[in-house]
mmCIF file of C-alpha atoms and ligand atoms in Angstrom:
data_model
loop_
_atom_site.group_PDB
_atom_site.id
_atom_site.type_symbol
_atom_site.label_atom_id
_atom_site.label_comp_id
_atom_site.label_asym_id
_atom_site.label_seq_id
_atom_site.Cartn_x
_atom_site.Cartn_y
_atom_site.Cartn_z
ATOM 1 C CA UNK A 128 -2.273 -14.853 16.485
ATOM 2 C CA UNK A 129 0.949 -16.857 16.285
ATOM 3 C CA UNK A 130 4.258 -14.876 15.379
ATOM 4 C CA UNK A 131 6.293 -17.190 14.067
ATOM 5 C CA UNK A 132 9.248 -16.522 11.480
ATOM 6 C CA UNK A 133 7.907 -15.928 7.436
ATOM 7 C CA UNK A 134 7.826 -19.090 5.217
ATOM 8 C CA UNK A 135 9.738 -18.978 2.357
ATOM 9 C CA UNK A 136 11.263 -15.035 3.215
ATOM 10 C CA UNK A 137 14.760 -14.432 1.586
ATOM 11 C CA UNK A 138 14.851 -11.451 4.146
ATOM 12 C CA UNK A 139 13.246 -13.287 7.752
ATOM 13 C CA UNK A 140 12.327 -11.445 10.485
ATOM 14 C CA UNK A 141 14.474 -11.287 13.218
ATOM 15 C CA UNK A 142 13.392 -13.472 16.400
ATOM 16 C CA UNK A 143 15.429 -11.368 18.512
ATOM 17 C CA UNK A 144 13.625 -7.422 18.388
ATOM 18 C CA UNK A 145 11.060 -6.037 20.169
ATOM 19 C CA UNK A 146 8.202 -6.333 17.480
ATOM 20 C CA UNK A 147 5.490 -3.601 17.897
ATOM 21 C CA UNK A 148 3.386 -4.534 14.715
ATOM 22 C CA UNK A 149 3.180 -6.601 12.122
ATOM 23 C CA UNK A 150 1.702 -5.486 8.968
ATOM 24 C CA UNK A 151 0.506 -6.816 5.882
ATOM 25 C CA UNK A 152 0.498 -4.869 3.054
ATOM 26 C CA UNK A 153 -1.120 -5.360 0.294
ATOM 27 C CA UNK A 154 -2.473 -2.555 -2.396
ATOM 28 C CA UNK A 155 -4.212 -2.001 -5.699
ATOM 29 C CA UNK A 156 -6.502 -4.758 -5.804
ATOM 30 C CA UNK A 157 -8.994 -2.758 -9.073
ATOM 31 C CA UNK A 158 -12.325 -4.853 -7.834
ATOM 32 C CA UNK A 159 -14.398 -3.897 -10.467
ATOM 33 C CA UNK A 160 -18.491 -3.262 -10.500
ATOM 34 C CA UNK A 161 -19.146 -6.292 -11.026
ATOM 35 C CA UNK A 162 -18.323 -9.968 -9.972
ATOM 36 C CA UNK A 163 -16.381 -11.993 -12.815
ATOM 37 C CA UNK A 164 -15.514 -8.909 -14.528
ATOM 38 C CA UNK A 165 -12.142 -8.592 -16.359
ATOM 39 C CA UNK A 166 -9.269 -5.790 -16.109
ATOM 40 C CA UNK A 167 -6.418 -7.061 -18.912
ATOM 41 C CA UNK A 168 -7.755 -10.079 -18.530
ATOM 42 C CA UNK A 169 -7.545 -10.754 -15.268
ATOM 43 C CA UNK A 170 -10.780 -11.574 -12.825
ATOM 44 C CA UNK A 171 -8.886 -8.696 -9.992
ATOM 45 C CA UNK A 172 -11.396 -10.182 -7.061
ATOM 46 C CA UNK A 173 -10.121 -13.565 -7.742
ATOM 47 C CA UNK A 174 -6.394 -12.599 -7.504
ATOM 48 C CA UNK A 175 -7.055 -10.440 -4.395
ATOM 49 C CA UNK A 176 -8.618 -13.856 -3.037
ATOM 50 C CA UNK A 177 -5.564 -15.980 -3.914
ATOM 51 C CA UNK A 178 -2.766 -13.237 -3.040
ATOM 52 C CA UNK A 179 -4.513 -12.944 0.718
ATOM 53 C CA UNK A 180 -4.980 -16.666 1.160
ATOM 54 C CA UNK A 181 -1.019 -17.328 -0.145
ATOM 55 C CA UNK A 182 -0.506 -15.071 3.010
ATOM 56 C CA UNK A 183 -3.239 -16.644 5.710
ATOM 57 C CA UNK A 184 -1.206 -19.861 4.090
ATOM 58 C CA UNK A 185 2.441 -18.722 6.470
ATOM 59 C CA UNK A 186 2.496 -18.877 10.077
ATOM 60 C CA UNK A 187 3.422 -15.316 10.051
ATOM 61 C CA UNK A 188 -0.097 -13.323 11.395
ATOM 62 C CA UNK A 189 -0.094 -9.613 10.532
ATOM 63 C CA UNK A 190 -1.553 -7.414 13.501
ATOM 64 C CA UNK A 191 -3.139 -5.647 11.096
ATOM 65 C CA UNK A 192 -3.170 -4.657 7.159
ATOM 66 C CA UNK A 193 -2.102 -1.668 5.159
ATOM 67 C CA UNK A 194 -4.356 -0.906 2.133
ATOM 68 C CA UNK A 195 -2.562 2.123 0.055
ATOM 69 C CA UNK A 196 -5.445 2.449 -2.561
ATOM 70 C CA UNK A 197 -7.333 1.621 -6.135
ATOM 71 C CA UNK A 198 -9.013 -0.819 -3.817
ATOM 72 C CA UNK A 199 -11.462 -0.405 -6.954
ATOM 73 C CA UNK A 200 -11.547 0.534 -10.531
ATOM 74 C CA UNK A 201 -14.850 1.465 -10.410
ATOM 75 C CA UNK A 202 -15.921 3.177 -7.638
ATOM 76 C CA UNK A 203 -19.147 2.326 -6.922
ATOM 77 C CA UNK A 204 -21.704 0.421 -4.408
ATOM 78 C CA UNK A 205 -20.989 -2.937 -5.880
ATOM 79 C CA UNK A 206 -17.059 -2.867 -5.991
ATOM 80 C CA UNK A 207 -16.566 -1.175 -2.138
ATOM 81 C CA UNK A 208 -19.256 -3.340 -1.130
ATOM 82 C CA UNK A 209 -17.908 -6.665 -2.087
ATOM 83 C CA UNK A 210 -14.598 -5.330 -1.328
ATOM 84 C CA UNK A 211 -16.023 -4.824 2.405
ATOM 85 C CA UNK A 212 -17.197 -8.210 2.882
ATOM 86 C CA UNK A 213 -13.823 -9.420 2.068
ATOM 87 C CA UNK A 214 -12.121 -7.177 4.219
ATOM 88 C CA UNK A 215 -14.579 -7.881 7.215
ATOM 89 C CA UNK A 216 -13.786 -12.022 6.448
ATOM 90 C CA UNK A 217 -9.797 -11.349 6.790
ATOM 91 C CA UNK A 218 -10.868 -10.495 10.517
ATOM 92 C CA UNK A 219 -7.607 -8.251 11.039
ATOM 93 C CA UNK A 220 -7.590 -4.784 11.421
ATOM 94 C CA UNK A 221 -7.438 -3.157 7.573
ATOM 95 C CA UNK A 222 -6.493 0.704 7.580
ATOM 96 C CA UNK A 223 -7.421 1.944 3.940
ATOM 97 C CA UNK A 224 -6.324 5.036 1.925
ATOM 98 C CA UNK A 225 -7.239 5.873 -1.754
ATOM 99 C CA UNK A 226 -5.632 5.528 -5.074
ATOM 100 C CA UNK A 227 -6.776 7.793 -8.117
ATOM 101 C CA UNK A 228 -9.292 4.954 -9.210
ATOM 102 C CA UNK A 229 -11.079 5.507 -5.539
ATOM 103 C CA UNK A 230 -14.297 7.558 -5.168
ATOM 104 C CA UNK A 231 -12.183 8.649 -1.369
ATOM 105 C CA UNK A 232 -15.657 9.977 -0.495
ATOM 106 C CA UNK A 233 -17.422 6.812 -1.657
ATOM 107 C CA UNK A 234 -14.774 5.020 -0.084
ATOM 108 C CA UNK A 235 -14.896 6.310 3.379
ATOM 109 C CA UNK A 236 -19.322 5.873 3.556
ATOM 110 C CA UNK A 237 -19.326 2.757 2.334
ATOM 111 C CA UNK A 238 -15.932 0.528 4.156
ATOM 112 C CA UNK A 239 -15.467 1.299 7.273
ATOM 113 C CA UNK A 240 -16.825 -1.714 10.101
ATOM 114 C CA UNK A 241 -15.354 -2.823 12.791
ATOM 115 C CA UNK A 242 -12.118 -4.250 11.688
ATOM 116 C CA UNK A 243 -12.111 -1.946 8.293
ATOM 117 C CA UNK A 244 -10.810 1.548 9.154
ATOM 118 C CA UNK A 245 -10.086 5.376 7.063
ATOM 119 C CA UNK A 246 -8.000 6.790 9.517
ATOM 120 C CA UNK A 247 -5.541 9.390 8.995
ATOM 121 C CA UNK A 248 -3.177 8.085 12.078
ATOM 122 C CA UNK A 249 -2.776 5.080 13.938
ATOM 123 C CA UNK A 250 -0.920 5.038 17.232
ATOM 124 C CA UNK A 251 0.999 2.381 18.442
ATOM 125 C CA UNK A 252 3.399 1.560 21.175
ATOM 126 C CA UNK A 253 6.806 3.450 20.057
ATOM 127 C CA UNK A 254 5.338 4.169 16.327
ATOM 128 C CA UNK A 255 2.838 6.042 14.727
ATOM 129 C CA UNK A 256 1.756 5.598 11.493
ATOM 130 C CA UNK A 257 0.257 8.206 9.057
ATOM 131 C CA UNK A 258 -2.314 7.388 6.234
ATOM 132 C CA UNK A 259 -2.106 10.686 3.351
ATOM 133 C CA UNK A 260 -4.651 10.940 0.654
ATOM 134 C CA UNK A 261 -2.364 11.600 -2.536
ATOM 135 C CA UNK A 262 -5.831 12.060 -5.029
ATOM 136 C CA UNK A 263 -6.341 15.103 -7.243
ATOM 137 C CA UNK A 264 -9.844 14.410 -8.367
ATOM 138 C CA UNK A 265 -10.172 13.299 -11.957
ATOM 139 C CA UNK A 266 -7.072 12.775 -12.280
ATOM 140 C CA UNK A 267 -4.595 9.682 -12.238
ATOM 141 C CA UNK A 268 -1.704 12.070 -10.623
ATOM 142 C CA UNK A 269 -0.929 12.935 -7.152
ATOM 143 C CA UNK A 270 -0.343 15.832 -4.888
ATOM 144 C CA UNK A 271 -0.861 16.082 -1.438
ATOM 145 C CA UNK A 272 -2.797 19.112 -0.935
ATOM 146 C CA UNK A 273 -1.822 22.068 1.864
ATOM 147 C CA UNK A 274 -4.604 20.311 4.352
ATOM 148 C CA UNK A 275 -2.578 16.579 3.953
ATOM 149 C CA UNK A 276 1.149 18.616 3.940
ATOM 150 C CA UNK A 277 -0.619 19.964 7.689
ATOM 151 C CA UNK A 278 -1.516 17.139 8.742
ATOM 152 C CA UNK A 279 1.678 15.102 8.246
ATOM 153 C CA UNK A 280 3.904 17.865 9.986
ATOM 154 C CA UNK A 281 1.682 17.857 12.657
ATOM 155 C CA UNK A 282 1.363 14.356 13.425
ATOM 156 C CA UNK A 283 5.500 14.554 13.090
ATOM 157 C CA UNK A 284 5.509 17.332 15.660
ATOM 158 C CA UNK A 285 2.905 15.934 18.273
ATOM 159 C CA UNK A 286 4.219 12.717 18.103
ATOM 160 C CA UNK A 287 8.273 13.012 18.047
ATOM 161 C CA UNK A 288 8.464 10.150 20.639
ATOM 162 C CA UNK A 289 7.552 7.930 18.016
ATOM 163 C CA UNK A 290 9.042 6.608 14.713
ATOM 164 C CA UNK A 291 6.456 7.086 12.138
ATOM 165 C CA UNK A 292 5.603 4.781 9.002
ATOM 166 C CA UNK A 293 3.953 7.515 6.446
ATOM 167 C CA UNK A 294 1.808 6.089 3.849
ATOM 168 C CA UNK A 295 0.380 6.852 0.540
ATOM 169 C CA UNK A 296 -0.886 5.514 -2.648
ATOM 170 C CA UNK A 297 1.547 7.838 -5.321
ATOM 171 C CA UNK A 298 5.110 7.418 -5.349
ATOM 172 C CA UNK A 299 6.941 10.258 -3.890
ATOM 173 C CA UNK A 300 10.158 9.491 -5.702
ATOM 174 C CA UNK A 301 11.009 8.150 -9.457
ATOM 175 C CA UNK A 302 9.600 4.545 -10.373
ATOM 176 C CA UNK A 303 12.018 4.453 -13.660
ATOM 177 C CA UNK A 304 9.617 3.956 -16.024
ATOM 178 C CA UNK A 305 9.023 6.860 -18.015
ATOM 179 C CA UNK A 306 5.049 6.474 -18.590
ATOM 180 C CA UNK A 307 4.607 5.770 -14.785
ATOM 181 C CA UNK A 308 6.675 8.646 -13.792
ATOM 182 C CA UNK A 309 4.798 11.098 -14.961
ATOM 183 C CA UNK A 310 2.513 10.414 -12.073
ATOM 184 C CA UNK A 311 4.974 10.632 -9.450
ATOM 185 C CA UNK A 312 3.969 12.400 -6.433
ATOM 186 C CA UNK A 313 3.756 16.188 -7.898
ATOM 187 C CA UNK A 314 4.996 17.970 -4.665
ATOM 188 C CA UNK A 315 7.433 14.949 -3.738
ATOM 189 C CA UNK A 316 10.052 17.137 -2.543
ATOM 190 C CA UNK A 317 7.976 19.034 -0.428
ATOM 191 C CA UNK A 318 6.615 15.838 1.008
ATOM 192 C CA UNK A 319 10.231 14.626 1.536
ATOM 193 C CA UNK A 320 11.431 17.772 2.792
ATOM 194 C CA UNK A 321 9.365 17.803 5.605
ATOM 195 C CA UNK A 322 10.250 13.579 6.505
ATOM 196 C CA UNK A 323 13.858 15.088 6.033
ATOM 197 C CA UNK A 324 13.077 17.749 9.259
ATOM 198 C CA UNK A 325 12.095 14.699 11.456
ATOM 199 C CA UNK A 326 14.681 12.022 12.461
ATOM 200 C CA UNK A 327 12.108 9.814 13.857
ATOM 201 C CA UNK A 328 10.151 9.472 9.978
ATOM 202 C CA UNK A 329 11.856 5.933 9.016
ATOM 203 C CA UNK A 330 9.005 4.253 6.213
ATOM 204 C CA UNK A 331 7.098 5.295 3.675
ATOM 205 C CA UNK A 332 4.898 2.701 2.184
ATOM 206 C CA UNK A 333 3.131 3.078 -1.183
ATOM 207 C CA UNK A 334 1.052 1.459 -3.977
ATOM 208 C CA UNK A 335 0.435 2.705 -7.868
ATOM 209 C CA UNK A 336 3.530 1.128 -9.563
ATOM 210 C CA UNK A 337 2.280 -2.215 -9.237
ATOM 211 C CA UNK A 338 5.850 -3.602 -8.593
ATOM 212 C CA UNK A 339 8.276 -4.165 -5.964
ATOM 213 C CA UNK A 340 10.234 -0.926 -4.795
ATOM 214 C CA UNK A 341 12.947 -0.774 -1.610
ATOM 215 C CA UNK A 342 14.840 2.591 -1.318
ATOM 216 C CA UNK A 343 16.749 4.999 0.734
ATOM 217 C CA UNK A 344 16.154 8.463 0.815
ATOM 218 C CA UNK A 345 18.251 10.214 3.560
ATOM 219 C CA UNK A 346 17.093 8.249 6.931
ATOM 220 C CA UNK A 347 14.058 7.071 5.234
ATOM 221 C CA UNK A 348 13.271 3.736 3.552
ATOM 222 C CA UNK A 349 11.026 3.549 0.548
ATOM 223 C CA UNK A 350 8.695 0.822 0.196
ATOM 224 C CA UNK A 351 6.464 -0.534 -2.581
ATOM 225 C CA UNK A 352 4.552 -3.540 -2.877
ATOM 226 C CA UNK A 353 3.162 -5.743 -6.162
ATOM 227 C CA UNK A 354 -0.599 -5.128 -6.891
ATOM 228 C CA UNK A 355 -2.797 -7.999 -6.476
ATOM 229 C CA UNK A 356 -3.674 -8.175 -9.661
ATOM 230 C CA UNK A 357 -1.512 -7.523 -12.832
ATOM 231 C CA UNK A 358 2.281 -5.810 -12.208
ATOM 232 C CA UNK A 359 3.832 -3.371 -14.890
ATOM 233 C CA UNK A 360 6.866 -3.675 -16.251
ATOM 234 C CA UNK A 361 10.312 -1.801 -14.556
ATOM 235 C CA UNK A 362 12.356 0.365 -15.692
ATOM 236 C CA UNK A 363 9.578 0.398 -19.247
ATOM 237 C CA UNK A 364 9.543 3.688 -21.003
ATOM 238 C CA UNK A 365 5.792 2.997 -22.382
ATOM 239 C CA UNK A 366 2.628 0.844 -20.645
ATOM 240 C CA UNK A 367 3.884 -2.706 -20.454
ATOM 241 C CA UNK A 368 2.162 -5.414 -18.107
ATOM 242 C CA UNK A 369 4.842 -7.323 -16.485
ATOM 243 C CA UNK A 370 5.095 -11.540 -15.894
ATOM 244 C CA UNK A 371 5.862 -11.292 -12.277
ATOM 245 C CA UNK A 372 3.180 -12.518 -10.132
ATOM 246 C CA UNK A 373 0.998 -10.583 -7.829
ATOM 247 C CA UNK A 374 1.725 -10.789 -4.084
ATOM 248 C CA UNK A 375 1.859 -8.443 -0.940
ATOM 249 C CA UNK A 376 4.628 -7.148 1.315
ATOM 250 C CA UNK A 377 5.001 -8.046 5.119
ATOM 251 C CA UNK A 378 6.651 -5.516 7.750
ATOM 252 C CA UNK A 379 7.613 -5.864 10.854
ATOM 253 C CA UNK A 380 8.123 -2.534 12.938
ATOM 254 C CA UNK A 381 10.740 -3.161 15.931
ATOM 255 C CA UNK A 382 10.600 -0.751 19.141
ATOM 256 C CA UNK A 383 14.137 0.578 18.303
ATOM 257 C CA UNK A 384 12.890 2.323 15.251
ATOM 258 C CA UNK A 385 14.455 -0.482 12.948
ATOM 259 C CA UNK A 386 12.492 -2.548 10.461
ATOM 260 C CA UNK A 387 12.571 -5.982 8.442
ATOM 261 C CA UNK A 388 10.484 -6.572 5.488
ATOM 262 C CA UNK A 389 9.984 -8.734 2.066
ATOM 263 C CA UNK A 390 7.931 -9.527 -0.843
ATOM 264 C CA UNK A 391 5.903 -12.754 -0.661
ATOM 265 C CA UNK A 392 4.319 -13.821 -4.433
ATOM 266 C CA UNK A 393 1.485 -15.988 -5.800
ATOM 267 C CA UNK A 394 3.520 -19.392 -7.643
ATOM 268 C CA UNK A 395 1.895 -18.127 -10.850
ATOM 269 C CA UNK A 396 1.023 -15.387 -12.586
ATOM 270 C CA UNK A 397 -3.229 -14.726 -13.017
ATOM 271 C CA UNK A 398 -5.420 -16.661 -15.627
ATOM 272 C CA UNK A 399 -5.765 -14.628 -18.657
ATOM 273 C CA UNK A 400 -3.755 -12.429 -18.232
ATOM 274 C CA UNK A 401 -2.971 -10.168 -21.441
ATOM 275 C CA UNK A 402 0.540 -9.803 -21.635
ATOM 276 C CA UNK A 403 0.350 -7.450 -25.063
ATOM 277 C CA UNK A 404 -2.272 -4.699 -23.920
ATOM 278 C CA UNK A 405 -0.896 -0.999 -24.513
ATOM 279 C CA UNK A 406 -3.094 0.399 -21.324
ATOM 280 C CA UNK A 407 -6.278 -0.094 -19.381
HETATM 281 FE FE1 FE2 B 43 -3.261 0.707 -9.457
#
């Protein structure tokens, strides 16, 4: 894979760093049952399609990918199925978590292959990174339950000589939007308590707001990407869907604990997509 700088990046990766991964984000892609289905108007396969070949379209080459969940909307055989053979065609590593339209169960029979992983941790030269499961089932809000609070403070602990990128699908601190925020991350501050108690913590990547997100919290840097599909509005205090277009985030991870990163987006915003729907 070639590593050459980011087409078109107002925010370009620096030549000069150690790089020990390149990853692609890229999150809430709502494949539905079945093939040419709609979600507010948009066909959600299609725009996962177009948002992954925009990237295979840059010389940039992600070591691997970052899925932070509603891979589906409707979690079942069809949706994780298709969603697998797409995932097997990008032929780079994909590390997937769930969102609250995942069946996480579901989820972790039917994707994993050999380049389509549900890990909890993946360890890399100088960083680790940590995959949480943020679900409450049958519900759209998150929590991280005792068992996922455990596990992040002991991945922390056993692996303090690394820098860690923590990931999760529900955001662990306020979006803006009044309708969205009410599904922020219940037990955010206990979750941010603990990255607080770790100097070596420096990401935390996350999907459900369908927009664009880069903030500071202490020593940490938060990081949302656009859905693939349809975006909602920021900073709205009710449901609205956004005109931006759908796209994914690149990140590069240096060995000195640094990072660079950036939104790329599709030119144009999905066919038929319903600008004036109240939900979905
Ligand atoms: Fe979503």
């Amino acid at each position: 894979m070639s590593s050459a700088g980011h087409i078109g990046s107002t925010d370009a990766p620096s030549s000069r760093k150690t790089v020990v991964a390149r990853i692609l984000h890229i999150t809430d892609f709502h494949f539905l049952a079945e093939q040419g289905q709609t979600l507010l108007g948009v066909e959600t396969e299609l725009s996962f399609a177009a948002v992954v070949e925009r990237a295979n379209q840059t010389p940039w080459r992600p070591d691997l990918a970052l899925l932070t969940g509603d891979l589906v909307q409707d979690p079942c055989v069809s949706s994780y199925q298709r969603l697998k053979q797409r995932l097997t065609a990008l032929n780079v590593h994909c590390y997937c978590l769930p969102g609250n339209h995942d069946d996480p169960r579901l989820m972790s029979e039917l994707l994993p292959s050999e380049n389509v992983h549900v890990s909890p941790q993946i360890l890399l030269d100088k960083w680790q990174i940590i995959c949480l499961d943020s679900t409450i089932s049958g519900k759209p809000n998150g929590r991280l339950s005792d068992e996922q609070l455990r596990l992040l403070e002991i991945s922390l602990t056993e692996h303090s000589d690394r820098y860690a990128l923590i990931a999760l699908h529900h955001h662990p601190i306020p979006s803006g939007s009044l309708w969205m925020d009410t599904m922020v991350l219940e037990n955010a501050d206990e979750f941010l308590t603990i990255t607080q108690k770790y100097p070596h913590a420096r990401v935390v990547v996350f999907g459900h707001v369908h927009q664009a997100m880069d903030e500071v919290y202490g020593r940490l840097r938060l990081l949302a990407s656009p859905s693939t599909c349809f975006q909602f509005k920021p900073l709205s205090p009710d449901f609205a869907v956004d005109r931006a277009p759908p796209g994914y985030r690149w990140i590069e991870l240096y060995a000195d604990g640094t990072i660079d990163t950036g939104v790329e987006r599709l030119a144009e915003m999905p066919a038929g997509l319903e600008f004036t729907s109240k939900g979905y």
